Amino acid sequence: HLNDSVEVMEHFQAVGRKMIGEKISQVFAEHNATITNKVENTLQPFLISSHSQIVSACKNWKTAITDSNSATMKRFYEQANFITNNKTAILEAIDNRSNW
């Protein structure tokens, strides 16, 4: 599923640059920077936490991603399944100039 998601994202960015021009590259760069910033902000509390807090957080995260009934995994599966099951249609929509 991750490979499908990355492929769709890279295709979207490549087609965007081709159809709209390099100006969109700045938008994509800003978006990527926002994601990087959110990841750093999410990780920051762990960097200043005690070892026991980190262990506890890791156990909670492990439970969330190993339990197929957890809300986290249900959300991931739904999004990943949507992309995988509709990949061809998504790529065709990206390639359609009228959608830009």
Tab-separated table of C-alpha atoms in Angstrom:
chain	number	residue	atom	x	y	z
A	1	HIS	CA	0.000	0.000	0.000
A	2	LEU	CA	2.804	2.427	0.832
A	3	ASN	CA	4.404	1.941	-2.590
A	4	ASP	CA	1.068	2.691	-4.275
A	5	SER	CA	0.619	5.841	-2.192
A	6	VAL	CA	4.137	7.088	-2.929
A	7	GLU	CA	3.749	6.334	-6.637
A	8	VAL	CA	0.496	8.304	-6.803
A	9	MET	CA	2.069	11.245	-4.911
A	10	GLU	CA	5.160	11.312	-7.167
A	11	HIS	CA	3.011	11.072	-10.292
A	12	PHE	CA	0.801	13.906	-9.031
A	13	GLN	CA	3.818	16.124	-8.429
A	14	ALA	CA	5.420	15.276	-11.797
A	15	VAL	CA	2.208	15.972	-13.737
A	16	GLY	CA	1.632	19.159	-11.741
A	17	ARG	CA	5.072	20.447	-12.672
A	18	LYS	CA	4.499	19.506	-16.320
A	19	MET	CA	1.062	21.128	-16.579
A	20	ILE	CA	1.402	24.130	-14.311
A	21	GLY	CA	5.116	24.759	-14.468
A	22	GLU	CA	7.831	25.221	-11.928
A	23	LYS	CA	5.742	27.576	-9.791
A	24	ILE	CA	3.948	24.521	-8.403
A	25	SER	CA	7.314	23.182	-7.240
A	26	GLN	CA	7.340	25.891	-4.576
A	27	VAL	CA	3.897	24.772	-3.384
A	28	PHE	CA	5.077	21.145	-3.221
A	29	ALA	CA	8.260	22.198	-1.396
A	30	GLU	CA	6.219	24.164	1.156
A	31	HIS	CA	3.891	21.194	1.628
A	32	ASN	CA	6.835	18.847	2.195
A	33	ALA	CA	8.356	21.329	4.658
A	34	THR	CA	5.044	21.465	6.542
A	35	ILE	CA	4.982	17.680	6.786
A	36	THR	CA	8.610	17.606	7.955
A	37	ASN	CA	7.843	20.281	10.564
A	38	LYS	CA	4.821	18.332	11.843
A	39	VAL	CA	6.932	15.180	12.142
A	40	GLU	CA	9.654	17.072	14.025
A	41	ASN	CA	7.068	18.617	16.367
A	42	THR	CA	5.562	15.200	16.993
A	43	LEU	CA	8.962	13.685	17.792
A	44	GLN	CA	10.220	16.592	19.918
A	45	PRO	CA	8.425	15.551	23.146
A	46	PHE	CA	10.055	12.122	22.894
A	47	LEU	CA	13.502	13.689	22.736
A	48	ILE	CA	13.026	15.337	26.129
A	49	SER	CA	11.070	12.519	27.779
A	50	SER	CA	12.397	10.057	30.274
A	51	HIS	CA	13.246	6.526	29.204
A	52	SER	CA	10.141	5.126	30.920
A	53	GLN	CA	7.889	7.611	29.108
A	54	ILE	CA	9.443	6.670	25.767
A	55	VAL	CA	8.992	2.958	26.494
A	56	SER	CA	5.357	3.544	27.447
A	57	ALA	CA	4.684	5.584	24.303
A	58	CYS	CA	6.336	2.920	22.132
A	59	LYS	CA	4.210	0.200	23.716
A	60	ASN	CA	1.060	2.239	23.088
A	61	TRP	CA	2.068	2.836	19.476
A	62	LYS	CA	2.910	-0.848	19.000
A	63	THR	CA	-0.512	-1.792	20.319
A	64	ALA	CA	-2.173	0.734	18.008
A	65	ILE	CA	-0.451	-0.596	14.896
A	66	THR	CA	-0.558	-4.315	15.673
A	67	ASP	CA	-4.223	-4.473	16.663
A	68	SER	CA	-6.188	-4.637	13.416
A	69	ASN	CA	-9.262	-3.399	15.311
A	70	SER	CA	-7.619	-0.208	16.549
A	71	ALA	CA	-8.928	3.091	15.212
A	72	THR	CA	-5.440	3.931	13.928
A	73	MET	CA	-5.148	0.769	11.858
A	74	LYS	CA	-8.707	1.009	10.566
A	75	ARG	CA	-7.989	4.540	9.334
A	76	PHE	CA	-4.693	3.475	7.726
A	77	TYR	CA	-6.287	0.464	6.053
A	78	GLU	CA	-9.212	2.487	4.717
A	79	GLN	CA	-6.953	5.125	3.187
A	80	ALA	CA	-4.448	2.607	1.819
A	81	ASN	CA	-7.170	0.363	0.408
A	82	PHE	CA	-8.826	3.334	-1.290
A	83	ILE	CA	-5.604	4.307	-3.060
A	84	THR	CA	-4.719	0.735	-4.001
A	85	ASN	CA	-8.226	-0.151	-5.185
A	86	ASN	CA	-8.606	3.070	-7.189
A	87	LYS	CA	-5.015	3.596	-8.314
A	88	THR	CA	-5.734	3.464	-12.054
A	89	ALA	CA	-8.667	5.875	-11.762
A	90	ILE	CA	-6.619	8.216	-9.555
A	91	LEU	CA	-3.711	8.255	-12.027
A	92	GLU	CA	-6.114	8.895	-14.917
A	93	ALA	CA	-7.711	11.758	-12.988
A	94	ILE	CA	-4.269	13.246	-12.340
A	95	ASP	CA	-3.436	13.002	-16.052
A	96	ASN	CA	-6.635	14.834	-17.039
A	97	ARG	CA	-5.853	18.505	-17.690
A	98	SER	CA	-9.349	19.601	-16.701
A	99	ASN	CA	-8.650	18.519	-13.114
A	100	TRP	CA	-5.836	21.031	-12.839
